[in-house]
PDB file of C-alpha atoms in Angstrom:
ATOM      1  CA  MET A  20      14.050 210.105 116.178  1.00  0.00           C
ATOM      2  CA  LEU A  21      16.045 209.191 112.216  1.00  0.00           C
ATOM      3  CA  ALA A  22      14.090 205.739 112.462  1.00  0.00           C
ATOM      4  CA  LYS A  23      10.764 207.929 112.867  1.00  0.00           C
ATOM      5  CA  LYS A  24      11.457 210.244 109.740  1.00  0.00           C
ATOM      6  CA  LEU A  25      12.374 207.049 107.830  1.00  0.00           C
ATOM      7  CA  VAL A  26       8.376 205.591 108.140  1.00  0.00           C
ATOM      8  CA  THR A  27       6.862 208.836 107.842  1.00  0.00           C
ATOM      9  CA  ALA A  28       8.349 208.849 105.133  1.00  0.00           C
ATOM     10  CA  GLN A  29       8.506 205.488 103.810  1.00  0.00           C
ATOM     11  CA  LYS A  30       4.964 205.898 104.631  1.00  0.00           C
ATOM     12  CA  ARG A  31       3.757 209.241 102.394  1.00  0.00           C
ATOM     13  CA  GLY A  32       5.876 206.997  99.396  1.00  0.00           C
ATOM     14  CA  GLU A  33       3.528 204.471  99.822  1.00  0.00           C
ATOM     15  CA  THR A  34       0.569 207.094 100.542  1.00  0.00           C
ATOM     16  CA  ARG A  35       1.763 208.334  97.224  1.00  0.00           C
ATOM     17  CA  ALA A  36       2.348 205.345  95.154  1.00  0.00           C
ATOM     18  CA  LEU A  37      -1.180 203.521  95.777  1.00  0.00           C
ATOM     19  CA  CYS A  38      -2.917 207.333  94.588  1.00  0.00           C
ATOM     20  CA  LEU A  39      -1.004 207.258  91.997  1.00  0.00           C
ATOM     21  CA  GLY A  40      -1.773 203.481  90.822  1.00  0.00           C
ATOM     22  CA  LEU A  41      -6.219 203.918  92.609  1.00  0.00           C
ATOM     23  CA  GLY A  42      -6.146 207.464  89.411  1.00  0.00           C
ATOM     24  CA  MET A  43      -4.105 204.882  86.811  1.00  0.00           C
ATOM     25  CA  VAL A  44      -7.052 202.287  87.355  1.00  0.00           C
ATOM     26  CA  ALA A  45      -9.627 205.078  87.854  1.00  0.00           C
ATOM     27  CA  CYS A  46      -8.082 206.791  84.794  1.00  0.00           C
ATOM     28  CA  SER A  47      -8.344 202.860  82.877  1.00  0.00           C
ATOM     29  CA  MET A  48     -11.593 202.099  83.427  1.00  0.00           C
ATOM     30  CA  MET A  49     -13.000 205.599  81.508  1.00  0.00           C
ATOM     31  CA  MET A  50     -10.414 205.461  78.702  1.00  0.00           C
ATOM     32  CA  TYR A  51     -12.480 201.817  78.856  1.00  0.00           C
ATOM     33  CA  PHE A  52     -16.149 203.416  78.781  1.00  0.00           C
ATOM     34  CA  PHE A  53     -15.286 206.544  76.315  1.00  0.00           C
ATOM     35  CA  ILE A  54     -14.229 204.082  74.089  1.00  0.00           C
ATOM     36  CA  GLY A  55     -17.251 201.666  75.202  1.00  0.00           C
ATOM     37  CA  ILE A  56     -19.998 204.249  73.995  1.00  0.00           C
ATOM     38  CA  THR A  57     -17.938 206.243  71.350  1.00  0.00           C
ATOM     39  CA  ILE A  58     -16.021 203.392  68.611  1.00  0.00           C
ATOM     40  CA  VAL A  59     -17.176 199.841  69.982  1.00  0.00           C
ATOM     41  CA  PRO A  60     -20.884 201.276  68.547  1.00  0.00           C
ATOM     42  CA  PHE A  61     -19.707 201.689  65.363  1.00  0.00           C
ATOM     43  CA  TYR A  62     -17.974 198.497  65.080  1.00  0.00           C
ATOM     44  CA  THR A  63     -20.296 196.064  65.505  1.00  0.00           C
ATOM     45  CA  LYS A  64     -23.563 198.316  64.108  1.00  0.00           C
ATOM     46  CA  SER A  65     -20.445 198.083  60.380  1.00  0.00           C
ATOM     47  CA  VAL A  66     -21.682 195.214  58.022  1.00  0.00           C
ATOM     48  CA  TRP A  67     -18.818 195.540  56.257  1.00  0.00           C
ATOM     49  CA  THR A  68     -17.011 192.246  58.129  1.00  0.00           C
ATOM     50  CA  THR A  69     -15.782 190.242  55.202  1.00  0.00           C
ATOM     51  CA  GLU A  70     -12.382 191.830  52.922  1.00  0.00           C
ATOM     52  CA  SER A  71     -12.237 190.716  49.471  1.00  0.00           C
ATOM     53  CA  VAL A  72     -11.030 191.718  45.807  1.00  0.00           C
ATOM     54  CA  CYS A  73     -12.807 194.739  43.309  1.00  0.00           C
ATOM     55  CA  LYS A  74     -11.517 195.408  39.455  1.00  0.00           C
ATOM     56  CA  LEU A  75     -12.715 198.607  38.808  1.00  0.00           C
ATOM     57  CA  LEU A  76     -15.224 199.506  36.161  1.00  0.00           C
ATOM     58  CA  LYS A  77     -15.340 203.151  35.984  1.00  0.00           C
ATOM     59  CA  ALA A  78     -14.252 206.473  37.944  1.00  0.00           C
ATOM     60  CA  ASN A  79     -16.373 209.198  36.742  1.00  0.00           C
ATOM     61  CA  ILE A  80     -16.209 213.028  38.161  1.00  0.00           C
ATOM     62  CA  LYS A  81     -19.280 214.712  38.465  1.00  0.00           C
ATOM     63  CA  ASP A  82     -20.559 217.778  38.526  1.00  0.00           C
ATOM     64  CA  LYS A  83     -20.717 219.816  41.675  1.00  0.00           C
ATOM     65  CA  VAL A  84     -23.886 218.453  44.271  1.00  0.00           C
ATOM     66  CA  LEU A  85     -23.906 219.615  48.377  1.00  0.00           C
ATOM     67  CA  CYS A  86     -23.361 217.744  51.440  1.00  0.00           C
ATOM     68  CA  PRO A  87     -26.317 216.898  52.066  1.00  0.00           C
ATOM     69  CA  ASN A  88     -25.855 217.742  56.577  1.00  0.00           C
ATOM     70  CA  SER A  89     -27.240 214.923  58.737  1.00  0.00           C
ATOM     71  CA  GLU A  90     -29.341 216.237  61.066  1.00  0.00           C
ATOM     72  CA  GLY A  91     -28.615 218.598  64.377  1.00  0.00           C
ATOM     73  CA  SER A  92     -26.318 220.679  61.724  1.00  0.00           C
ATOM     74  CA  GLU A  93     -26.589 223.851  60.382  1.00  0.00           C
ATOM     75  CA  ASP A  94     -26.802 224.857  57.687  1.00  0.00           C
ATOM     76  CA  GLU A  95     -23.149 225.945  57.041  1.00  0.00           C
ATOM     77  CA  ASP A  96     -22.314 222.777  56.742  1.00  0.00           C
ATOM     78  CA  ILE A  97     -23.427 222.038  53.630  1.00  0.00           C
ATOM     79  CA  PHE A  98     -21.271 223.006  50.482  1.00  0.00           C
ATOM     80  CA  PRO A  99     -20.555 222.404  47.357  1.00  0.00           C
ATOM     81  CA  TYR A 100     -18.688 219.789  46.056  1.00  0.00           C
ATOM     82  CA  PRO A 101     -17.017 217.327  42.595  1.00  0.00           C
ATOM     83  CA  CYS A 102     -18.871 214.043  42.349  1.00  0.00           C
ATOM     84  CA  LEU A 103     -17.271 211.154  42.506  1.00  0.00           C
ATOM     85  CA  GLN A 104     -18.743 208.533  41.888  1.00  0.00           C
ATOM     86  CA  VAL A 105     -16.872 204.514  41.187  1.00  0.00           C
ATOM     87  CA  TRP A 106     -17.904 201.431  40.547  1.00  0.00           C
ATOM     88  CA  VAL A 107     -15.487 198.526  40.381  1.00  0.00           C
ATOM     89  CA  ASN A 108     -16.574 194.697  40.266  1.00  0.00           C
ATOM     90  CA  LEU A 109     -17.079 192.603  42.949  1.00  0.00           C
ATOM     91  CA  THR A 110     -14.873 189.232  42.328  1.00  0.00           C
ATOM     92  CA  ALA A 111     -16.948 187.491  45.667  1.00  0.00           C
ATOM     93  CA  SER A 112     -20.282 187.865  44.249  1.00  0.00           C
ATOM     94  CA  GLY A 113     -19.339 189.763  40.106  1.00  0.00           C
ATOM     95  CA  GLN A 114     -21.532 191.863  40.332  1.00  0.00           C
ATOM     96  CA  GLU A 115     -21.304 195.719  39.652  1.00  0.00           C
ATOM     97  CA  VAL A 116     -21.532 198.097  42.883  1.00  0.00           C
ATOM     98  CA  MET A 117     -20.788 201.359  44.006  1.00  0.00           C
ATOM     99  CA  LEU A 118     -17.606 202.163  45.970  1.00  0.00           C
ATOM    100  CA  TYR A 119     -17.538 204.097  48.365  1.00  0.00           C
ATOM    101  CA  GLN A 120     -14.989 205.943  51.472  1.00  0.00           C
ATOM    102  CA  THR A 121     -16.005 204.180  54.741  1.00  0.00           C
ATOM    103  CA  GLU A 122     -18.987 203.531  56.130  1.00  0.00           C
ATOM    104  CA  ASP A 123     -19.628 207.574  57.058  1.00  0.00           C
ATOM    105  CA  THR A 124     -19.506 207.690  52.916  1.00  0.00           C
ATOM    106  CA  LEU A 125     -22.737 206.392  52.262  1.00  0.00           C
ATOM    107  CA  GLU A 126     -24.085 207.851  54.817  1.00  0.00           C
ATOM    108  CA  ARG A 127     -22.632 211.457  55.135  1.00  0.00           C
ATOM    109  CA  ASN A 128     -23.621 210.839  50.523  1.00  0.00           C
ATOM    110  CA  PRO A 129     -25.106 208.422  49.069  1.00  0.00           C
ATOM    111  CA  LYS A 130     -24.902 209.299  46.023  1.00  0.00           C
ATOM    112  CA  CYS A 131     -20.771 210.230  45.750  1.00  0.00           C
ATOM    113  CA  SER A 132     -17.724 207.093  46.409  1.00  0.00           C
ATOM    114  CA  TYR A 133     -15.435 210.996  48.335  1.00  0.00           C
ATOM    115  CA  VAL A 134     -17.156 213.185  50.324  1.00  0.00           C
ATOM    116  CA  PRO A 135     -14.381 215.129  51.588  1.00  0.00           C
ATOM    117  CA  GLY A 136     -13.915 217.344  54.631  1.00  0.00           C
ATOM    118  CA  LYS A 137     -15.439 221.280  55.022  1.00  0.00           C
ATOM    119  CA  SER A 138     -13.232 222.725  52.653  1.00  0.00           C
ATOM    120  CA  GLU A 139     -13.135 226.639  51.554  1.00  0.00           C
ATOM    121  CA  ASN A 140     -10.519 226.115  49.080  1.00  0.00           C
ATOM    122  CA  SER A 141     -12.482 224.455  46.566  1.00  0.00           C
ATOM    123  CA  LYS A 142      -9.202 224.299  44.049  1.00  0.00           C
ATOM    124  CA  GLU A 143      -7.695 222.273  46.332  1.00  0.00           C
ATOM    125  CA  VAL A 144     -10.774 219.605  46.988  1.00  0.00           C
ATOM    126  CA  LYS A 145     -11.189 219.350  42.767  1.00  0.00           C
ATOM    127  CA  ALA A 146      -7.544 219.008  43.052  1.00  0.00           C
ATOM    128  CA  ARG A 147      -7.690 215.553  45.552  1.00  0.00           C
ATOM    129  CA  ILE A 148     -11.075 214.334  44.316  1.00  0.00           C
ATOM    130  CA  GLU A 149      -9.211 214.313  40.754  1.00  0.00           C
ATOM    131  CA  THR A 150      -5.960 213.014  42.341  1.00  0.00           C
ATOM    132  CA  ILE A 151      -8.577 209.997  43.739  1.00  0.00           C
ATOM    133  CA  ALA A 152      -9.987 209.218  40.592  1.00  0.00           C
ATOM    134  CA  SER A 153      -6.695 209.075  38.948  1.00  0.00           C
ATOM    135  CA  ASN A 154      -4.935 207.032  41.827  1.00  0.00           C
ATOM    136  CA  PHE A 155      -8.152 204.329  40.774  1.00  0.00           C
ATOM    137  CA  LYS A 156      -7.625 203.994  36.881  1.00  0.00           C
ATOM    138  CA  LYS A 157      -4.312 203.684  38.044  1.00  0.00           C
ATOM    139  CA  TYR A 158      -4.877 200.990  40.614  1.00  0.00           C
ATOM    140  CA  GLN A 159      -7.127 198.824  38.622  1.00  0.00           C
ATOM    141  CA  THR A 160      -8.034 196.025  41.480  1.00  0.00           C
ATOM    142  CA  PHE A 161      -7.932 197.019  45.194  1.00  0.00           C
ATOM    143  CA  PRO A 162      -8.560 195.426  48.336  1.00  0.00           C
ATOM    144  CA  CYS A 163     -11.767 196.186  49.241  1.00  0.00           C
ATOM    145  CA  TYR A 164     -14.804 195.595  52.096  1.00  0.00           C
ATOM    146  CA  TYR A 165     -18.789 193.724  51.038  1.00  0.00           C
ATOM    147  CA  ASP A 166     -22.022 193.197  53.590  1.00  0.00           C
ATOM    148  CA  PRO A 167     -21.137 188.636  53.179  1.00  0.00           C
ATOM    149  CA  GLY A 168     -24.649 188.558  54.936  1.00  0.00           C
ATOM    150  CA  GLY A 169     -26.649 190.542  51.382  1.00  0.00           C
ATOM    151  CA  THR A 170     -27.792 194.306  53.293  1.00  0.00           C
ATOM    152  CA  GLN A 171     -25.865 196.734  51.890  1.00  0.00           C
ATOM    153  CA  THR A 172     -25.118 195.485  48.012  1.00  0.00           C
ATOM    154  CA  ASN A 173     -22.106 198.176  47.548  1.00  0.00           C
ATOM    155  CA  VAL A 174     -18.504 198.012  49.019  1.00  0.00           C
ATOM    156  CA  ILE A 175     -16.428 200.627  50.946  1.00  0.00           C
ATOM    157  CA  LEU A 176     -12.853 201.554  50.749  1.00  0.00           C
ATOM    158  CA  SER A 177     -11.894 201.025  54.197  1.00  0.00           C
ATOM    159  CA  ARG A 178     -13.584 200.212  57.030  1.00  0.00           C
ATOM    160  CA  LEU A 179     -13.628 203.746  59.657  1.00  0.00           C
ATOM    161  CA  TYR A 180     -12.488 200.885  62.580  1.00  0.00           C
ATOM    162  CA  PRO A 181     -10.955 197.710  61.425  1.00  0.00           C
ATOM    163  CA  PRO A 182     -10.278 195.134  63.949  1.00  0.00           C
ATOM    164  CA  LYS A 183      -7.036 196.539  64.241  1.00  0.00           C
ATOM    165  CA  GLY A 184      -6.883 199.292  65.009  1.00  0.00           C
ATOM    166  CA  LEU A 185      -9.863 197.880  67.827  1.00  0.00           C
ATOM    167  CA  LEU A 186      -7.297 196.656  68.895  1.00  0.00           C
ATOM    168  CA  PHE A 187      -5.202 198.945  69.305  1.00  0.00           C
ATOM    169  CA  ALA A 188      -7.879 201.708  70.804  1.00  0.00           C
ATOM    170  CA  PHE A 189      -8.024 198.951  73.631  1.00  0.00           C
ATOM    171  CA  LEU A 190      -3.752 198.025  74.318  1.00  0.00           C
ATOM    172  CA  TRP A 191      -3.568 201.671  76.377  1.00  0.00           C
ATOM    173  CA  PRO A 192      -6.534 201.753  78.885  1.00  0.00           C
ATOM    174  CA  THR A 193      -5.168 198.035  78.307  1.00  0.00           C
ATOM    175  CA  LEU A 194      -1.691 198.657  79.520  1.00  0.00           C
ATOM    176  CA  MET A 195      -2.239 201.218  82.515  1.00  0.00           C
ATOM    177  CA  PHE A 196      -5.387 199.329  84.187  1.00  0.00           C
ATOM    178  CA  THR A 197      -2.684 196.511  83.676  1.00  0.00           C
ATOM    179  CA  GLY A 198       0.202 199.535  86.082  1.00  0.00           C
ATOM    180  CA  GLY A 199      -2.646 200.987  88.024  1.00  0.00           C
ATOM    181  CA  CYS A 200      -2.356 197.297  89.871  1.00  0.00           C
ATOM    182  CA  LEU A 201       0.767 196.261  89.881  1.00  0.00           C
ATOM    183  CA  ILE A 202       2.149 199.747  91.747  1.00  0.00           C
ATOM    184  CA  ILE A 203      -1.098 198.492  94.644  1.00  0.00           C
ATOM    185  CA  VAL A 204       0.558 195.012  94.703  1.00  0.00           C
ATOM    186  CA  LEU A 205       3.650 196.130  94.676  1.00  0.00           C
ATOM    187  CA  VAL A 206       2.667 198.723  97.273  1.00  0.00           C
ATOM    188  CA  LYS A 207       0.594 196.230  99.404  1.00  0.00           C
ATOM    189  CA  ILE A 208       3.444 194.256 100.006  1.00  0.00           C
ATOM    190  CA  SER A 209       5.558 196.085 100.938  1.00  0.00           C
ATOM    191  CA  GLN A 210       3.304 197.016 103.835  1.00  0.00           C
ATOM    192  CA  TYR A 211       2.742 193.955 104.194  1.00  0.00           C
ATOM    193  CA  VAL A 212       6.128 192.911 104.958  1.00  0.00           C
ATOM    194  CA  SER A 213       6.672 196.507 107.029  1.00  0.00           C
ATOM    195  CA  VAL A 214       4.246 195.359 109.282  1.00  0.00           C
ATOM    196  CA  LEU A 215       5.571 191.333 108.794  1.00  0.00           C
ATOM    197  CA  SER A 216       9.458 193.354 110.216  1.00  0.00           C
ATOM    198  CA  ALA A 217       8.386 195.367 112.873  1.00  0.00           C
ATOM    199  CA  TRP A 218       5.970 192.622 114.664  1.00  0.00           C
ATOM    200  CA  GLN A 219       9.467 190.205 114.483  1.00  0.00           C
TER     201      GLN A 219
END
């Protein structure tokens, strides 16, 4: 009677462990799919792949401009903010080019180097832009990214999804997939050992 209860408990434990392993594998596959349709296209579409050094030429704050809304967005997404324009000398080519914060900044408003997030407090936005401008004037030389193919003549300060960020995004689903497969293999080994012991 006791042996039968032990066997039943063992089978239940193996079933739960097997479900856990399969669930982890399924979740990792969903995470791979999500990363593949969101982060990977932005990474492959970016042409600013080569790092260089930029030297500040001028950083001016223009009058307030309207943030143009993207396709499909509502009118309430348009808000005024001071326009920061940063011009730098790209040491790789010696050209005078405009600097943008990220790839997304150029798409949102090509006239400004920095586009703040939507904020109701215009004083905070103005103070943040003034701080950014003063930091550029303080640090005259800094790393930046440019397009080695020449399709984009401007440069960006930082990439939205650098190679390290892409690897980090794939790290968690890979660990989950490996853990799920390891659990499934251990359960199968346990079942095989149990059957072998019973046969002997």
